[in-house]
């Protein structure tokens, strides 16, 4: 299985160590990303707003620049949510997670492209591995910017598959935490039952390092730990949407994981969990229609044509259907505990395949939606490609609230893949 093409990604953890040891200044670290921006931004279109002057903060993330998805409020930069409705919107305060990042010492390098209201309608960003292909969405710029070396880490969000899918398409580590582990205050909401803050970085150790310091909790991975996880390869009702490249990659990972000492078991998805796949759409639609109530009432003409059509579809979802979907989701959250009776973490595709050759779509999120609905922590593991050199990703999923376990297992797998000849 081919390895991913090497792009000039920056390691947040390595840069922080160099800065702490005074072998590197924060301004020198910032300059590395700025050079990549000058080289590639005209082609990749990662930013909606670029900070003109980067100043180092104080804390463990001092000298680490981050991109912030443009659905999060920033007191010193516009927050446009991917919509012309908010073209001139300037918040007075930071979103909570942005403020937390700054308090940990991180510097916001700019606002990154999001799809319209973090839904499916694409933004302008292109895939750093091949600009003719989508970078995924909705956290398009946040994933592409890490891959292109603009910044060592970034903040994104996931309502369906908006962290894991773009991370897979761009060949970076993506971490979708357990639901509500990070605050969504100051984030433009689309679905309050699903919207989840997420993070991107060059490697799993890097994304764990950044998230741990922003959250001020132990999410770090132990890079010297050698104990392999007990992994469950999930068999589900949507496996037939996997492209051949992804199916082969999944088989390869499972085979090699066994060779590296992991216990790998086949896990069949419970019927209750499979039923929850159909609950995501009505929950998202019902809530999105209400989350955008003001925009619908006053600015509907500024919606994209696809979003206008979607709003009409959402209007037809009644309260009874929404409540039924929520009950289905609640039953599935309880039934999902059985997924881990025979394993510690699950191994699942991050997407049906590599990034499609299109800029009119952000790809298929069906391998992500149910895990967002269930609120479980997910981590994209990069390191493989298809025959055209485009990244392929698999995701590690752990039980709700066991984020450090998901990150540790993903780090183990990422390290093992890097050693695979």
Short mmCIF file of C-alpha atoms in Angstrom, two decimals:
data_model
loop_
_atom_site.label_atom_id
_atom_site.label_comp_id
_atom_site.label_asym_id
_atom_site.label_seq_id
_atom_site.Cartn_x
_atom_site.Cartn_y
_atom_site.Cartn_z
CA UNK A 1 0.00 0.00 0.00
CA UNK A 2 1.66 3.29 -1.09
CA UNK A 3 2.50 5.92 1.51
CA UNK A 4 1.17 9.46 1.40
CA UNK A 5 3.01 12.13 -0.56
CA UNK A 6 5.17 14.25 1.71
CA UNK A 7 3.96 17.84 2.00
CA UNK A 8 5.73 20.55 4.02
CA UNK A 9 3.64 20.05 7.17
CA UNK A 10 4.70 21.63 10.46
CA UNK A 11 4.78 19.68 13.72
CA UNK A 12 3.16 21.61 16.55
CA UNK A 13 4.80 19.46 19.18
CA UNK A 14 8.30 19.73 17.65
CA UNK A 15 8.01 23.49 17.15
CA UNK A 16 6.84 23.99 20.74
CA UNK A 17 9.81 21.97 22.01
CA UNK A 18 12.26 24.00 19.93
CA UNK A 19 10.75 27.26 21.14
CA UNK A 20 10.80 26.11 24.78
CA UNK A 21 14.47 25.19 24.41
CA UNK A 22 15.14 28.62 22.84
CA UNK A 23 16.57 27.04 19.70
CA UNK A 24 13.78 28.71 17.72
CA UNK A 25 11.89 31.94 18.22
CA UNK A 26 8.12 32.20 17.78
CA UNK A 27 8.64 34.59 14.88
CA UNK A 28 10.87 32.04 13.14
CA UNK A 29 8.17 29.42 13.61
CA UNK A 30 5.53 31.78 12.20
CA UNK A 31 7.79 32.53 9.22
CA UNK A 32 7.78 28.86 8.18
CA UNK A 33 4.02 28.97 7.67
CA UNK A 34 4.09 32.41 6.08
CA UNK A 35 6.51 31.16 3.44
CA UNK A 36 4.12 28.35 2.53
CA UNK A 37 1.24 30.83 2.30
CA UNK A 38 3.18 33.05 -0.10
CA UNK A 39 3.97 30.03 -2.26
CA UNK A 40 0.59 28.32 -2.37
CA UNK A 41 -2.33 30.52 -1.30
CA UNK A 42 -3.16 31.79 -4.77
CA UNK A 43 -3.68 28.18 -5.83
CA UNK A 44 -5.15 26.62 -2.66
CA UNK A 45 -7.34 29.46 -1.30
CA UNK A 46 -7.27 28.36 2.32
CA UNK A 47 -8.01 31.68 4.01
CA UNK A 48 -11.04 33.96 4.12
CA UNK A 49 -9.10 36.44 6.25
CA UNK A 50 -5.36 36.51 6.95
CA UNK A 51 -3.93 38.12 10.07
CA UNK A 52 -1.39 40.75 9.06
CA UNK A 53 0.77 40.60 12.16
CA UNK A 54 1.39 37.44 14.18
CA UNK A 55 2.28 38.00 17.82
CA UNK A 56 3.30 35.21 20.15
CA UNK A 57 1.18 34.44 23.17
CA UNK A 58 2.19 33.02 26.52
CA UNK A 59 1.72 29.38 27.41
CA UNK A 60 2.56 25.88 26.16
CA UNK A 61 1.38 26.73 22.62
CA UNK A 62 3.55 29.85 22.38
CA UNK A 63 4.72 30.25 18.78
CA UNK A 64 2.10 27.84 17.42
CA UNK A 65 -0.06 29.49 14.79
CA UNK A 66 -3.51 28.05 14.19
CA UNK A 67 -6.12 28.45 11.51
CA UNK A 68 -9.69 28.94 12.73
CA UNK A 69 -12.67 27.76 10.73
CA UNK A 70 -14.76 30.75 9.78
CA UNK A 71 -17.82 29.72 11.76
CA UNK A 72 -16.07 30.56 15.04
CA UNK A 73 -16.23 34.11 16.34
CA UNK A 74 -13.00 36.07 16.58
CA UNK A 75 -12.95 39.52 18.18
CA UNK A 76 -10.17 40.78 15.89
CA UNK A 77 -11.21 39.25 12.55
CA UNK A 78 -14.46 38.97 10.57
CA UNK A 79 -16.56 35.83 11.01
CA UNK A 80 -18.45 35.13 7.80
CA UNK A 81 -19.70 31.52 8.19
CA UNK A 82 -19.19 30.93 4.46
CA UNK A 83 -22.15 33.15 3.61
CA UNK A 84 -22.51 36.61 2.02
CA UNK A 85 -25.07 37.34 4.73
CA UNK A 86 -22.14 37.76 7.13
CA UNK A 87 -19.70 39.39 4.73
CA UNK A 88 -19.11 42.34 7.09
CA UNK A 89 -19.81 40.64 10.41
CA UNK A 90 -17.30 41.52 13.12
CA UNK A 91 -17.91 39.81 16.49
CA UNK A 92 -17.07 41.60 19.73
CA UNK A 93 -15.70 38.48 21.41
CA UNK A 94 -13.94 35.21 20.64
CA UNK A 95 -15.72 31.89 20.56
CA UNK A 96 -14.91 30.02 23.75
CA UNK A 97 -12.60 27.49 22.10
CA UNK A 98 -10.71 30.28 20.30
CA UNK A 99 -10.27 32.14 23.58
CA UNK A 100 -9.06 28.90 25.20
CA UNK A 101 -6.52 28.41 22.41
CA UNK A 102 -5.19 31.93 22.82
CA UNK A 103 -4.98 31.50 26.60
CA UNK A 104 -2.84 28.41 25.97
CA UNK A 105 -0.48 30.62 23.94
CA UNK A 106 -1.62 29.88 20.39
CA UNK A 107 -1.71 32.64 17.77
CA UNK A 108 -4.58 32.84 15.29
CA UNK A 109 -3.04 33.19 11.84
CA UNK A 110 -6.37 33.72 10.12
CA UNK A 111 -9.87 32.47 9.38
CA UNK A 112 -10.10 29.41 7.16
CA UNK A 113 -12.65 28.62 4.48
CA UNK A 114 -15.78 26.77 5.50
CA UNK A 115 -18.62 25.54 3.36
CA UNK A 116 -21.78 27.65 3.63
CA UNK A 117 -22.87 27.52 7.29
CA UNK A 118 -20.70 24.37 7.61
CA UNK A 119 -23.14 22.52 5.37
CA UNK A 120 -22.31 20.84 2.03
CA UNK A 121 -22.16 23.77 -0.43
CA UNK A 122 -18.40 24.02 -1.20
CA UNK A 123 -16.13 26.96 -0.55
CA UNK A 124 -13.14 28.01 -2.67
CA UNK A 125 -10.42 25.82 -1.08
CA UNK A 126 -8.60 23.17 -3.12
CA UNK A 127 -6.81 19.97 -2.14
CA UNK A 128 -3.04 20.48 -1.63
CA UNK A 129 -2.32 17.03 -3.09
CA UNK A 130 -4.13 17.86 -6.33
CA UNK A 131 -6.02 21.16 -6.76
CA UNK A 132 -8.53 19.53 -9.10
CA UNK A 133 -9.85 17.50 -6.17
CA UNK A 134 -11.99 18.57 -3.22
CA UNK A 135 -10.26 19.04 0.14
CA UNK A 136 -13.46 17.80 1.78
CA UNK A 137 -15.71 19.83 3.98
CA UNK A 138 -17.02 21.56 5.79
CA UNK A 139 -13.69 22.32 7.49
CA UNK A 140 -12.04 22.71 4.09
CA UNK A 141 -9.46 25.39 4.82
CA UNK A 142 -8.59 24.05 8.26
CA UNK A 143 -7.53 20.66 6.84
CA UNK A 144 -5.89 21.97 3.66
CA UNK A 145 -3.92 24.61 5.57
CA UNK A 146 -2.31 22.02 7.83
CA UNK A 147 -1.49 19.80 4.85
CA UNK A 148 0.09 22.72 2.97
CA UNK A 149 2.21 23.82 5.95
CA UNK A 150 0.42 27.13 6.56
CA UNK A 151 0.02 26.44 10.27
CA UNK A 152 0.83 23.50 12.57
CA UNK A 153 -2.75 23.08 13.77
CA UNK A 154 -6.25 24.32 13.22
CA UNK A 155 -9.75 24.38 14.65
CA UNK A 156 -12.69 22.93 12.73
CA UNK A 157 -16.04 21.36 13.47
CA UNK A 158 -18.07 18.28 12.58
CA UNK A 159 -21.83 17.92 12.22
CA UNK A 160 -21.72 14.97 9.83
CA UNK A 161 -18.16 14.28 8.71
CA UNK A 162 -16.58 17.71 8.58
CA UNK A 163 -13.38 16.91 10.49
CA UNK A 164 -12.62 13.28 9.71
CA UNK A 165 -13.42 13.43 5.98
CA UNK A 166 -11.30 16.51 5.10
CA UNK A 167 -8.51 15.18 7.29
CA UNK A 168 -8.58 11.94 5.27
CA UNK A 169 -8.76 13.76 1.91
CA UNK A 170 -5.86 16.07 2.82
CA UNK A 171 -3.70 13.42 4.52
CA UNK A 172 -3.54 14.93 8.02
CA UNK A 173 -4.56 13.90 11.52
CA UNK A 174 -8.10 14.93 12.43
CA UNK A 175 -9.64 14.59 15.87
CA UNK A 176 -13.38 14.82 16.53
CA UNK A 177 -13.76 14.77 20.31
CA UNK A 178 -16.57 13.29 22.33
CA UNK A 179 -19.69 15.42 22.08
CA UNK A 180 -19.52 18.56 24.24
CA UNK A 181 -15.96 17.93 25.44
CA UNK A 182 -15.16 21.35 23.93
CA UNK A 183 -17.57 24.31 24.09
CA UNK A 184 -19.50 25.45 21.03
CA UNK A 185 -20.27 28.91 22.47
CA UNK A 186 -19.54 31.53 19.83
CA UNK A 187 -19.73 29.01 16.99
CA UNK A 188 -22.35 29.47 14.27
CA UNK A 189 -24.61 26.52 14.92
CA UNK A 190 -26.27 24.33 12.33
CA UNK A 191 -27.45 21.47 14.54
CA UNK A 192 -27.18 21.80 18.31
CA UNK A 193 -27.44 18.03 18.84
CA UNK A 194 -24.60 17.27 16.43
CA UNK A 195 -22.20 20.22 16.07
CA UNK A 196 -18.84 19.26 17.59
CA UNK A 197 -15.59 21.22 17.78
CA UNK A 198 -12.62 19.42 16.21
CA UNK A 199 -8.91 19.80 15.48
CA UNK A 200 -6.35 19.15 12.75
CA UNK A 201 -2.58 18.74 12.89
CA UNK A 202 0.25 17.01 11.06
CA UNK A 203 0.21 13.86 13.22
CA UNK A 204 -1.87 12.25 15.93
CA UNK A 205 0.70 13.20 18.56
CA UNK A 206 0.51 16.80 17.35
CA UNK A 207 -3.29 17.00 17.36
CA UNK A 208 -3.38 15.42 20.83
CA UNK A 209 -0.76 17.90 22.06
CA UNK A 210 -2.69 20.91 20.81
CA UNK A 211 -6.12 19.69 21.96
CA UNK A 212 -4.74 18.74 25.37
CA UNK A 213 -3.38 22.22 26.02
CA UNK A 214 -6.49 23.96 24.72
CA UNK A 215 -8.71 21.78 26.92
CA UNK A 216 -6.26 21.72 29.85
CA UNK A 217 -6.82 17.98 30.26
CA UNK A 218 -4.80 14.83 29.62
CA UNK A 219 -5.30 14.01 25.97
CA UNK A 220 -1.59 13.56 25.26
CA UNK A 221 -0.34 10.34 23.70
CA UNK A 222 2.51 8.35 25.18
CA UNK A 223 4.95 8.14 22.28
CA UNK A 224 7.05 5.48 24.00
CA UNK A 225 4.16 3.11 24.71
CA UNK A 226 4.40 -0.04 22.60
CA UNK A 227 1.30 -1.97 23.72
CA UNK A 228 -0.94 -2.50 20.69
CA UNK A 229 -4.69 -1.99 21.01
CA UNK A 230 -7.40 -4.59 20.62
CA UNK A 231 -9.06 -3.42 17.41
CA UNK A 232 -12.45 -4.25 15.98
CA UNK A 233 -12.91 -3.98 12.21
CA UNK A 234 -16.53 -2.94 11.93
CA UNK A 235 -18.84 -4.57 9.40
CA UNK A 236 -21.84 -2.37 8.68
CA UNK A 237 -24.76 -1.93 6.31
CA UNK A 238 -22.93 0.71 4.25
CA UNK A 239 -19.74 -1.22 3.49
CA UNK A 240 -20.83 -1.51 -0.13
CA UNK A 241 -20.15 2.20 -0.69
CA UNK A 242 -16.43 1.64 -0.12
CA UNK A 243 -14.35 2.09 -3.24
CA UNK A 244 -11.85 -0.66 -4.07
CA UNK A 245 -8.92 1.47 -2.92
CA UNK A 246 -10.46 1.97 0.49
CA UNK A 247 -11.51 -1.66 0.86
CA UNK A 248 -7.96 -2.74 0.04
CA UNK A 249 -6.51 -0.15 2.43
CA UNK A 250 -8.74 -1.36 5.26
CA UNK A 251 -7.70 -4.97 4.66
CA UNK A 252 -4.07 -3.90 4.54
CA UNK A 253 -4.31 -2.02 7.83
CA UNK A 254 -6.02 -4.93 9.57
CA UNK A 255 -3.46 -7.41 8.24
CA UNK A 256 -0.50 -5.27 9.20
CA UNK A 257 -1.97 -4.43 12.62
CA UNK A 258 -2.03 -8.16 13.36
CA UNK A 259 1.56 -8.47 12.21
CA UNK A 260 2.55 -5.61 14.54
CA UNK A 261 0.98 -7.42 17.50
CA UNK A 262 -2.54 -6.05 17.68
CA UNK A 263 -5.51 -8.27 18.34
CA UNK A 264 -7.87 -7.63 15.43
CA UNK A 265 -11.43 -8.89 15.49
CA UNK A 266 -14.37 -8.51 13.15
CA UNK A 267 -17.25 -6.70 14.83
CA UNK A 268 -20.76 -6.68 13.43
CA UNK A 269 -22.66 -3.44 13.94
CA UNK A 270 -25.79 -3.93 16.13
CA UNK A 271 -29.16 -3.43 14.44
CA UNK A 272 -29.97 -0.54 16.77
CA UNK A 273 -26.80 1.27 15.75
CA UNK A 274 -27.51 0.63 12.08
CA UNK A 275 -31.03 2.03 12.54
CA UNK A 276 -29.48 5.22 13.88
CA UNK A 277 -27.90 5.92 10.50
CA UNK A 278 -31.31 7.07 9.31
CA UNK A 279 -31.78 9.33 12.35
CA UNK A 280 -28.96 11.74 11.50
CA UNK A 281 -30.75 13.42 8.58
CA UNK A 282 -34.01 14.35 10.33
CA UNK A 283 -32.20 15.56 13.44
CA UNK A 284 -29.82 17.72 11.43
CA UNK A 285 -32.55 19.00 9.11
CA UNK A 286 -35.07 19.87 11.81
CA UNK A 287 -32.44 21.73 13.83
CA UNK A 288 -30.80 23.46 10.85
CA UNK A 289 -34.16 24.89 9.77
CA UNK A 290 -34.54 26.48 13.18
CA UNK A 291 -30.90 27.42 13.67
CA UNK A 292 -31.15 29.52 10.48
CA UNK A 293 -34.58 30.98 11.30
CA UNK A 294 -33.36 34.59 11.24
CA UNK A 295 -31.42 34.11 8.02
CA UNK A 296 -34.43 32.47 6.37
CA UNK A 297 -36.72 35.30 7.44
CA UNK A 298 -34.47 38.18 6.41
CA UNK A 299 -31.76 37.01 4.02
CA UNK A 300 -33.01 33.90 2.20
CA UNK A 301 -32.14 35.44 -1.19
CA UNK A 302 -28.49 35.27 -0.19
CA UNK A 303 -28.60 31.51 0.40
CA UNK A 304 -27.02 29.36 -2.28
CA UNK A 305 -29.55 27.54 -4.47
CA UNK A 306 -28.68 24.17 -2.85
CA UNK A 307 -29.21 25.58 0.64
CA UNK A 308 -32.57 27.08 -0.35
CA UNK A 309 -33.65 23.66 -1.62
CA UNK A 310 -32.38 22.03 1.55
CA UNK A 311 -34.31 24.46 3.73
CA UNK A 312 -37.51 23.52 1.88
CA UNK A 313 -36.79 19.86 2.56
CA UNK A 314 -36.07 20.63 6.22
CA UNK A 315 -39.38 22.50 6.58
CA UNK A 316 -41.20 19.22 5.93
CA UNK A 317 -39.63 17.50 8.95
CA UNK A 318 -42.22 17.72 11.71
CA UNK A 319 -41.70 17.58 15.45
CA UNK A 320 -42.93 13.99 15.71
CA UNK A 321 -40.37 12.78 13.18
CA UNK A 322 -37.65 14.72 14.95
CA UNK A 323 -38.60 13.25 18.31
CA UNK A 324 -38.68 9.73 16.84
CA UNK A 325 -35.18 10.28 15.43
CA UNK A 326 -33.93 11.50 18.78
CA UNK A 327 -35.34 8.42 20.50
CA UNK A 328 -33.65 6.21 17.91
CA UNK A 329 -30.36 8.01 18.56
CA UNK A 330 -30.72 7.61 22.32
CA UNK A 331 -31.40 3.87 21.99
CA UNK A 332 -28.37 3.56 19.71
CA UNK A 333 -26.10 5.34 22.19
CA UNK A 334 -26.95 2.68 24.76
CA UNK A 335 -26.67 -0.21 22.29
CA UNK A 336 -23.32 1.09 21.02
CA UNK A 337 -21.64 0.04 24.24
CA UNK A 338 -21.82 -3.54 22.95
CA UNK A 339 -19.50 -2.57 20.09
CA UNK A 340 -16.65 -2.58 22.58
CA UNK A 341 -17.39 -5.85 24.34
CA UNK A 342 -14.70 -7.59 22.27
CA UNK A 343 -12.38 -4.69 21.45
CA UNK A 344 -11.00 -1.44 22.81
CA UNK A 345 -11.40 0.65 19.65
CA UNK A 346 -13.05 0.34 16.26
CA UNK A 347 -11.37 0.58 12.87
CA UNK A 348 -13.60 2.17 10.22
CA UNK A 349 -13.01 3.93 6.87
CA UNK A 350 -12.82 7.70 7.13
CA UNK A 351 -14.51 8.07 3.74
CA UNK A 352 -15.59 5.80 0.87
CA UNK A 353 -12.28 6.49 -0.87
CA UNK A 354 -9.86 9.27 -1.71
CA UNK A 355 -10.96 12.83 -2.46
CA UNK A 356 -13.20 12.92 -5.54
CA UNK A 357 -12.05 14.84 -8.60
CA UNK A 358 -14.51 17.72 -8.22
CA UNK A 359 -14.79 21.17 -6.64
CA UNK A 360 -18.60 21.07 -6.69
CA UNK A 361 -18.91 18.53 -3.88
CA UNK A 362 -17.06 17.86 -0.63
CA UNK A 363 -17.54 14.09 -0.74
CA UNK A 364 -19.66 11.51 1.05
CA UNK A 365 -19.97 11.68 4.86
CA UNK A 366 -21.87 8.45 5.49
CA UNK A 367 -18.91 6.76 7.19
CA UNK A 368 -18.87 9.63 9.71
CA UNK A 369 -22.46 10.59 10.45
CA UNK A 370 -23.47 7.87 12.89
CA UNK A 371 -20.35 8.42 15.06
CA UNK A 372 -21.14 12.12 15.26
CA UNK A 373 -24.70 11.22 16.22
CA UNK A 374 -23.45 8.83 18.91
CA UNK A 375 -20.99 11.44 20.20
CA UNK A 376 -17.97 9.11 20.14
CA UNK A 377 -14.37 10.33 19.76
CA UNK A 378 -12.93 9.71 16.28
CA UNK A 379 -9.39 10.16 14.96
CA UNK A 380 -8.34 10.07 11.31
CA UNK A 381 -5.12 8.16 10.69
CA UNK A 382 -3.33 9.16 7.50
CA UNK A 383 -0.39 7.47 5.81
CA UNK A 384 -1.72 5.64 2.76
CA UNK A 385 -2.63 6.64 -0.79
CA UNK A 386 -4.49 5.34 -3.78
CA UNK A 387 -2.82 4.64 -7.13
CA UNK A 388 -3.03 8.34 -8.06
CA UNK A 389 -1.16 9.43 -4.94
CA UNK A 390 -4.20 10.84 -3.14
CA UNK A 391 -4.44 10.22 0.61
CA UNK A 392 -6.60 7.50 2.11
CA UNK A 393 -7.61 7.63 5.76
CA UNK A 394 -9.01 5.22 8.32
CA UNK A 395 -10.52 6.29 11.60
CA UNK A 396 -10.13 4.98 15.10
CA UNK A 397 -13.26 5.24 17.25
CA UNK A 398 -13.44 4.76 21.01
CA UNK A 399 -16.36 4.73 23.48
CA UNK A 400 -17.89 8.05 24.46
CA UNK A 401 -15.65 9.95 26.87
CA UNK A 402 -12.56 7.84 26.17
CA UNK A 403 -10.82 10.35 23.93
CA UNK A 404 -7.31 9.65 25.17
CA UNK A 405 -7.79 5.96 24.34
CA UNK A 406 -8.82 6.86 20.77
CA UNK A 407 -5.82 9.16 20.35
CA UNK A 408 -3.38 6.63 21.81
CA UNK A 409 -4.62 3.82 19.56
CA UNK A 410 -4.57 6.11 16.52
CA UNK A 411 -0.99 7.12 17.34
CA UNK A 412 0.02 3.47 17.59
CA UNK A 413 -1.55 2.74 14.21
CA UNK A 414 -0.07 5.83 12.58
CA UNK A 415 3.39 4.89 13.84
CA UNK A 416 2.99 1.35 12.60
CA UNK A 417 1.88 2.53 9.15
CA UNK A 418 4.92 4.81 8.94
CA UNK A 419 7.15 1.78 9.50
CA UNK A 420 5.42 -0.29 6.84
CA UNK A 421 7.58 -0.66 3.77
#
